[in-house]
Amino acid sequence: GDSVTQMEGPVTLSEEAFLTINCTYTATGYPSLFWYVQYPGEGLQLLLKATKADDKGSNKGFEATYRKETTSFHLEKGSVQVSDSAVYFCALTEAGNNRKLIWGLGTSLAVNP
Amino acid sequence: EAQVTQNPRYLITVTGKKLTVTCSQNMNHEYMSWYRQDPGLGLRQIYYSMNVEVTDKGDVPEGYKVSRKEKRNFPLILESPSPNQTSLYFCASTAYPGQPNTEAFFGQGTRLTVV
């Protein structure tokens, strides 16, 4: 079945450092890809998404490009802030009627001042 | 404000005592689902509902029930909770279930402990 693999954390960076969180997937068909973020004590919220090959999703300085040839959707940010400290989840939506999200295990990011 | 509201946020209960976690959304979404989040296992879907009176099992439905009598509400019922159901639970809703690129909105989560 479909699956998502994320790099393991935790990731610890200093403020203004460059961030990459790797995400690769396996899927039949053409899934939509998402990054969700979970801030401490809160639910998940959509960070960005891409729906077809070569699409780039972007939001709040974060970017990710849907690479079908490498089945990847890596999350990047050029300069992280303390407020970016959170858990980041890569996910895809299966084809078919069930809008189930298939999740990576999440990557915890801590940004130090 | 568009939101998904879960209650309670925290719950400690004893084995075998029936409980219900409520979920309500104000976005008129057709699709709703429940996930549990466990360390090392990520989020797994418990049940989902495509519309009123239409529910189906997700990946880990054992020990849970759901109902969808109204579009806005999708309660999760544990008839006889057991310690292995200790987890963080999320309710989510999505518009247009036929379009896989639409965003899912999540509640703030319910942390359940069964002793």
mmCIF file of C-alpha atoms in Angstrom:
data_model
loop_
_atom_site.group_PDB
_atom_site.id
_atom_site.type_symbol
_atom_site.label_atom_id
_atom_site.label_comp_id
_atom_site.label_asym_id
_atom_site.label_seq_id
_atom_site.Cartn_x
_atom_site.Cartn_y
_atom_site.Cartn_z
ATOM 1 C CA GLY A 1 0.000 0.000 0.000
ATOM 2 C CA ASP A 2 0.880 3.669 -0.065
ATOM 3 C CA SER A 3 3.422 4.921 2.449
ATOM 4 C CA VAL A 4 5.394 7.990 3.505
ATOM 5 C CA THR A 5 8.910 8.009 4.949
ATOM 6 C CA GLN A 6 10.303 11.038 6.749
ATOM 7 C CA MET A 7 13.736 11.662 8.145
ATOM 8 C CA GLU A 8 13.894 10.950 11.823
ATOM 9 C CA GLY A 9 14.306 13.708 14.326
ATOM 10 C CA PRO A 10 14.704 15.491 16.471
ATOM 11 C CA VAL A 11 16.313 18.227 14.456
ATOM 12 C CA THR A 12 17.940 21.050 16.399
ATOM 13 C CA LEU A 13 18.986 24.243 14.635
ATOM 14 C CA SER A 14 20.081 27.710 15.523
ATOM 15 C CA GLU A 15 17.945 30.654 14.507
ATOM 16 C CA GLU A 16 18.473 31.709 10.857
ATOM 17 C CA ALA A 17 19.858 28.301 9.877
ATOM 18 C CA PHE A 18 18.702 26.500 6.726
ATOM 19 C CA LEU A 19 16.193 23.703 7.205
ATOM 20 C CA THR A 20 15.608 20.580 5.141
ATOM 21 C CA ILE A 21 13.310 17.776 6.215
ATOM 22 C CA ASN A 22 13.325 14.876 3.799
ATOM 23 C CA CYS A 23 10.156 13.092 2.741
ATOM 24 C CA THR A 24 9.777 10.283 0.232
ATOM 25 C CA TYR A 25 6.674 8.341 -0.687
ATOM 26 C CA THR A 26 5.417 5.251 -2.435
ATOM 27 C CA ALA A 27 2.034 5.373 -4.080
ATOM 28 C CA THR A 28 0.006 3.931 -6.894
ATOM 29 C CA GLY A 29 -1.485 6.532 -9.104
ATOM 30 C CA TYR A 30 -0.987 10.247 -8.543
ATOM 31 C CA PRO A 31 -1.334 11.275 -4.913
ATOM 32 C CA SER A 32 -1.594 14.783 -3.563
ATOM 33 C CA LEU A 33 1.190 15.655 -1.122
ATOM 34 C CA PHE A 34 1.009 17.720 2.036
ATOM 35 C CA TRP A 35 3.074 19.078 4.879
ATOM 36 C CA TYR A 36 1.225 19.576 8.139
ATOM 37 C CA VAL A 37 2.637 21.214 11.254
ATOM 38 C CA GLN A 38 1.775 20.545 14.891
ATOM 39 C CA TYR A 39 2.728 23.259 17.342
ATOM 40 C CA PRO A 40 3.012 22.270 21.006
ATOM 41 C CA GLY A 41 -0.385 21.523 22.525
ATOM 42 C CA GLU A 42 -2.254 22.127 19.306
ATOM 43 C CA GLY A 43 -3.829 20.123 16.519
ATOM 44 C CA LEU A 44 -2.368 19.685 13.082
ATOM 45 C CA GLN A 45 -2.672 22.423 10.524
ATOM 46 C CA LEU A 46 -1.859 22.478 6.860
ATOM 47 C CA LEU A 47 1.457 24.127 6.048
ATOM 48 C CA LEU A 48 1.564 23.603 2.284
ATOM 49 C CA LYS A 49 0.501 21.203 -0.426
ATOM 50 C CA ALA A 50 1.165 20.158 -4.027
ATOM 51 C CA THR A 51 -1.190 18.252 -6.247
ATOM 52 C CA LYS A 52 0.840 17.233 -9.299
ATOM 53 C CA ALA A 53 4.403 16.660 -10.443
ATOM 54 C CA ASP A 54 6.691 19.711 -10.359
ATOM 55 C CA ASP A 55 4.194 21.750 -8.342
ATOM 56 C CA LYS A 56 5.805 23.816 -5.606
ATOM 57 C CA GLY A 57 3.877 24.464 -2.435
ATOM 58 C CA SER A 58 4.899 27.402 -0.278
ATOM 59 C CA ASN A 59 3.748 29.124 2.894
ATOM 60 C CA LYS A 60 5.355 31.141 5.720
ATOM 61 C CA GLY A 61 8.773 30.871 4.054
ATOM 62 C CA PHE A 62 8.570 27.084 3.742
ATOM 63 C CA GLU A 63 8.697 25.382 0.350
ATOM 64 C CA ALA A 64 8.397 21.863 -1.021
ATOM 65 C CA THR A 65 8.436 20.606 -4.616
ATOM 66 C CA TYR A 66 6.558 17.514 -5.807
ATOM 67 C CA ARG A 67 9.251 15.391 -7.503
ATOM 68 C CA LYS A 68 7.686 12.419 -9.203
ATOM 69 C CA GLU A 69 10.978 11.116 -10.609
ATOM 70 C CA THR A 70 12.452 10.781 -7.114
ATOM 71 C CA THR A 71 9.089 10.316 -5.324
ATOM 72 C CA SER A 72 10.051 13.068 -2.912
ATOM 73 C CA PHE A 73 8.537 16.143 -1.282
ATOM 74 C CA HIS A 74 11.295 17.634 0.862
ATOM 75 C CA LEU A 75 10.463 20.590 3.097
ATOM 76 C CA GLU A 76 12.870 23.543 3.104
ATOM 77 C CA LYS A 77 13.151 26.938 4.728
ATOM 78 C CA GLY A 78 15.995 29.332 4.186
ATOM 79 C CA SER A 79 16.077 30.906 7.656
ATOM 80 C CA VAL A 80 14.265 29.304 10.564
ATOM 81 C CA GLN A 81 12.926 31.159 13.584
ATOM 82 C CA VAL A 82 12.318 30.053 17.162
ATOM 83 C CA SER A 83 8.596 30.162 16.400
ATOM 84 C CA ASP A 84 9.073 27.387 13.806
ATOM 85 C CA SER A 85 9.738 24.887 16.592
ATOM 86 C CA ALA A 86 7.099 22.204 16.057
ATOM 87 C CA VAL A 87 6.553 18.712 14.698
ATOM 88 C CA TYR A 88 6.294 18.485 10.912
ATOM 89 C CA PHE A 89 4.375 15.729 9.149
ATOM 90 C CA CYS A 90 4.562 14.745 5.519
ATOM 91 C CA ALA A 91 1.403 13.120 4.168
ATOM 92 C CA LEU A 92 -0.288 11.985 1.004
ATOM 93 C CA THR A 93 -3.852 11.374 0.002
ATOM 94 C CA GLU A 94 -4.675 8.058 -1.536
ATOM 95 C CA ALA A 95 -6.537 7.861 -4.780
ATOM 96 C CA GLY A 96 -10.079 6.643 -4.370
ATOM 97 C CA ASN A 97 -13.113 7.647 -2.380
ATOM 98 C CA ASN A 98 -11.640 7.550 1.096
ATOM 99 C CA ARG A 99 -9.864 10.820 1.718
ATOM 100 C CA LYS A 100 -7.574 9.059 4.125
ATOM 101 C CA LEU A 101 -4.266 10.735 4.732
ATOM 102 C CA ILE A 102 -1.212 8.491 4.852
ATOM 103 C CA TRP A 103 1.274 9.978 7.297
ATOM 104 C CA GLY A 104 4.953 10.009 7.894
ATOM 105 C CA LEU A 105 6.008 9.597 11.518
ATOM 106 C CA GLY A 106 6.753 13.272 11.987
ATOM 107 C CA THR A 107 9.978 15.202 12.511
ATOM 108 C CA SER A 108 10.423 17.295 15.610
ATOM 109 C CA LEU A 109 12.208 20.602 15.044
ATOM 110 C CA ALA A 110 13.682 22.704 17.831
ATOM 111 C CA VAL A 111 15.107 26.116 16.951
ATOM 112 C CA ASN A 112 17.364 27.759 19.500
ATOM 113 C CA PRO A 113 17.882 31.530 19.721
ATOM 114 C CA GLU B 1 -14.123 31.200 12.483
ATOM 115 C CA ALA B 2 -13.787 27.860 10.688
ATOM 116 C CA GLN B 3 -12.963 25.192 13.194
ATOM 117 C CA VAL B 4 -13.211 21.615 14.376
ATOM 118 C CA THR B 5 -14.003 21.320 18.065
ATOM 119 C CA GLN B 6 -13.224 18.239 20.105
ATOM 120 C CA ASN B 7 -14.174 17.571 23.686
ATOM 121 C CA PRO B 8 -12.802 16.787 26.121
ATOM 122 C CA ARG B 9 -9.161 17.794 25.617
ATOM 123 C CA TYR B 10 -7.975 15.469 28.346
ATOM 124 C CA LEU B 11 -9.624 12.386 29.807
ATOM 125 C CA ILE B 12 -8.516 9.773 32.295
ATOM 126 C CA THR B 13 -10.849 6.823 32.669
ATOM 127 C CA VAL B 14 -10.912 3.254 33.916
ATOM 128 C CA THR B 15 -10.998 0.078 31.889
ATOM 129 C CA GLY B 16 -14.493 -0.835 30.722
ATOM 130 C CA LYS B 17 -16.217 2.480 31.395
ATOM 131 C CA LYS B 18 -17.951 3.645 28.240
ATOM 132 C CA LEU B 19 -16.954 7.067 26.976
ATOM 133 C CA THR B 20 -17.675 9.390 24.068
ATOM 134 C CA VAL B 21 -15.382 11.962 22.516
ATOM 135 C CA THR B 22 -17.350 14.607 20.671
ATOM 136 C CA CYS B 23 -16.338 16.304 17.436
ATOM 137 C CA SER B 24 -18.128 19.152 15.736
ATOM 138 C CA GLN B 25 -17.262 21.208 12.651
ATOM 139 C CA ASN B 26 -18.803 24.468 11.462
ATOM 140 C CA MET B 27 -17.672 24.363 7.831
ATOM 141 C CA ASN B 28 -20.482 22.210 6.403
ATOM 142 C CA HIS B 29 -17.901 19.613 5.383
ATOM 143 C CA GLU B 30 -19.106 16.283 4.092
ATOM 144 C CA TYR B 31 -16.092 14.175 5.040
ATOM 145 C CA MET B 32 -15.045 13.588 8.641
ATOM 146 C CA SER B 33 -12.611 11.145 10.179
ATOM 147 C CA TRP B 34 -10.915 10.079 13.378
ATOM 148 C CA TYR B 35 -7.204 9.386 13.830
ATOM 149 C CA ARG B 36 -5.125 8.192 16.713
ATOM 150 C CA GLN B 37 -1.538 9.297 17.162
ATOM 151 C CA ASP B 38 0.939 7.028 18.913
ATOM 152 C CA PRO B 39 4.726 7.379 19.316
ATOM 153 C CA GLY B 40 6.572 5.474 16.638
ATOM 154 C CA LEU B 41 3.364 4.676 14.763
ATOM 155 C CA GLY B 42 2.320 8.119 13.569
ATOM 156 C CA LEU B 43 -1.322 8.859 12.826
ATOM 157 C CA ARG B 44 -3.640 6.048 11.879
ATOM 158 C CA GLN B 45 -7.223 6.369 10.696
ATOM 159 C CA ILE B 46 -9.873 4.785 12.923
ATOM 160 C CA TYR B 47 -13.144 5.534 11.109
ATOM 161 C CA TYR B 48 -14.341 7.914 8.479
ATOM 162 C CA SER B 49 -17.637 9.245 7.171
ATOM 163 C CA MET B 50 -18.361 10.420 3.657
ATOM 164 C CA ASN B 51 -21.663 12.036 4.644
ATOM 165 C CA VAL B 52 -24.598 11.767 7.034
ATOM 166 C CA GLU B 53 -25.420 8.136 7.866
ATOM 167 C CA VAL B 54 -22.411 6.911 5.836
ATOM 168 C CA THR B 55 -19.509 5.601 7.905
ATOM 169 C CA ASP B 56 -16.747 3.089 7.243
ATOM 170 C CA LYS B 57 -13.766 1.514 8.946
ATOM 171 C CA GLY B 58 -10.290 2.908 8.661
ATOM 172 C CA ASP B 59 -7.094 1.039 9.499
ATOM 173 C CA VAL B 60 -7.618 0.491 13.238
ATOM 174 C CA PRO B 61 -11.365 0.335 13.970
ATOM 175 C CA GLU B 62 -11.347 -2.399 16.633
ATOM 176 C CA GLY B 63 -12.805 -1.225 19.928
ATOM 177 C CA TYR B 64 -14.358 1.947 18.493
ATOM 178 C CA LYS B 65 -17.730 3.014 17.174
ATOM 179 C CA VAL B 66 -18.869 6.160 15.422
ATOM 180 C CA SER B 67 -22.113 7.710 14.275
ATOM 181 C CA ARG B 68 -23.006 10.483 11.853
ATOM 182 C CA LYS B 69 -26.580 11.560 12.474
ATOM 183 C CA GLU B 70 -25.923 15.196 11.607
ATOM 184 C CA LYS B 71 -23.461 16.662 9.146
ATOM 185 C CA ARG B 72 -21.622 18.722 11.738
ATOM 186 C CA ASN B 73 -21.092 16.042 14.414
ATOM 187 C CA PHE B 74 -19.028 12.867 14.388
ATOM 188 C CA PRO B 75 -18.623 11.395 17.884
ATOM 189 C CA LEU B 76 -16.151 8.632 18.690
ATOM 190 C CA ILE B 77 -17.453 6.008 21.103
ATOM 191 C CA LEU B 78 -15.397 3.588 23.149
ATOM 192 C CA GLU B 79 -17.888 1.048 24.502
ATOM 193 C CA SER B 80 -15.391 -0.719 26.759
ATOM 194 C CA PRO B 81 -12.064 1.124 26.808
ATOM 195 C CA SER B 82 -8.865 -0.786 27.396
ATOM 196 C CA PRO B 83 -5.354 0.456 28.254
ATOM 197 C CA ASN B 84 -4.158 -0.115 24.672
ATOM 198 C CA GLN B 85 -6.545 2.661 23.621
ATOM 199 C CA THR B 86 -4.517 5.187 25.574
ATOM 200 C CA SER B 87 -3.552 7.624 22.855
ATOM 201 C CA LEU B 88 -3.920 11.104 21.377
ATOM 202 C CA TYR B 89 -7.025 11.325 19.211
ATOM 203 C CA PHE B 90 -7.741 13.783 16.412
ATOM 204 C CA CYS B 91 -10.926 14.506 14.557
ATOM 205 C CA ALA B 92 -10.648 15.971 11.063
ATOM 206 C CA SER B 93 -13.026 17.286 8.435
ATOM 207 C CA THR B 94 -12.615 17.919 4.716
ATOM 208 C CA ALA B 95 -14.778 19.436 2.028
ATOM 209 C CA TYR B 96 -15.324 17.709 -1.336
ATOM 210 C CA PRO B 97 -14.372 14.105 -0.587
ATOM 211 C CA GLY B 98 -13.984 13.428 -4.312
ATOM 212 C CA GLN B 99 -11.111 15.891 -4.600
ATOM 213 C CA PRO B 100 -7.974 14.539 -2.936
ATOM 214 C CA ASN B 101 -6.122 17.844 -2.924
ATOM 215 C CA THR B 102 -8.383 19.612 -0.463
ATOM 216 C CA GLU B 103 -7.171 20.497 3.006
ATOM 217 C CA ALA B 104 -8.111 18.583 6.129
ATOM 218 C CA PHE B 105 -8.964 20.649 9.227
ATOM 219 C CA PHE B 106 -8.112 19.127 12.573
ATOM 220 C CA GLY B 107 -9.409 19.493 16.067
ATOM 221 C CA GLN B 108 -6.995 20.234 18.901
ATOM 222 C CA GLY B 109 -6.857 16.638 20.002
ATOM 223 C CA THR B 110 -8.070 14.561 22.935
ATOM 224 C CA ARG B 111 -5.490 12.933 25.137
ATOM 225 C CA LEU B 112 -7.070 9.782 26.535
ATOM 226 C CA THR B 113 -5.586 7.664 29.304
ATOM 227 C CA VAL B 114 -7.218 4.355 30.207
ATOM 228 C CA VAL B 115 -6.044 2.843 33.502
#
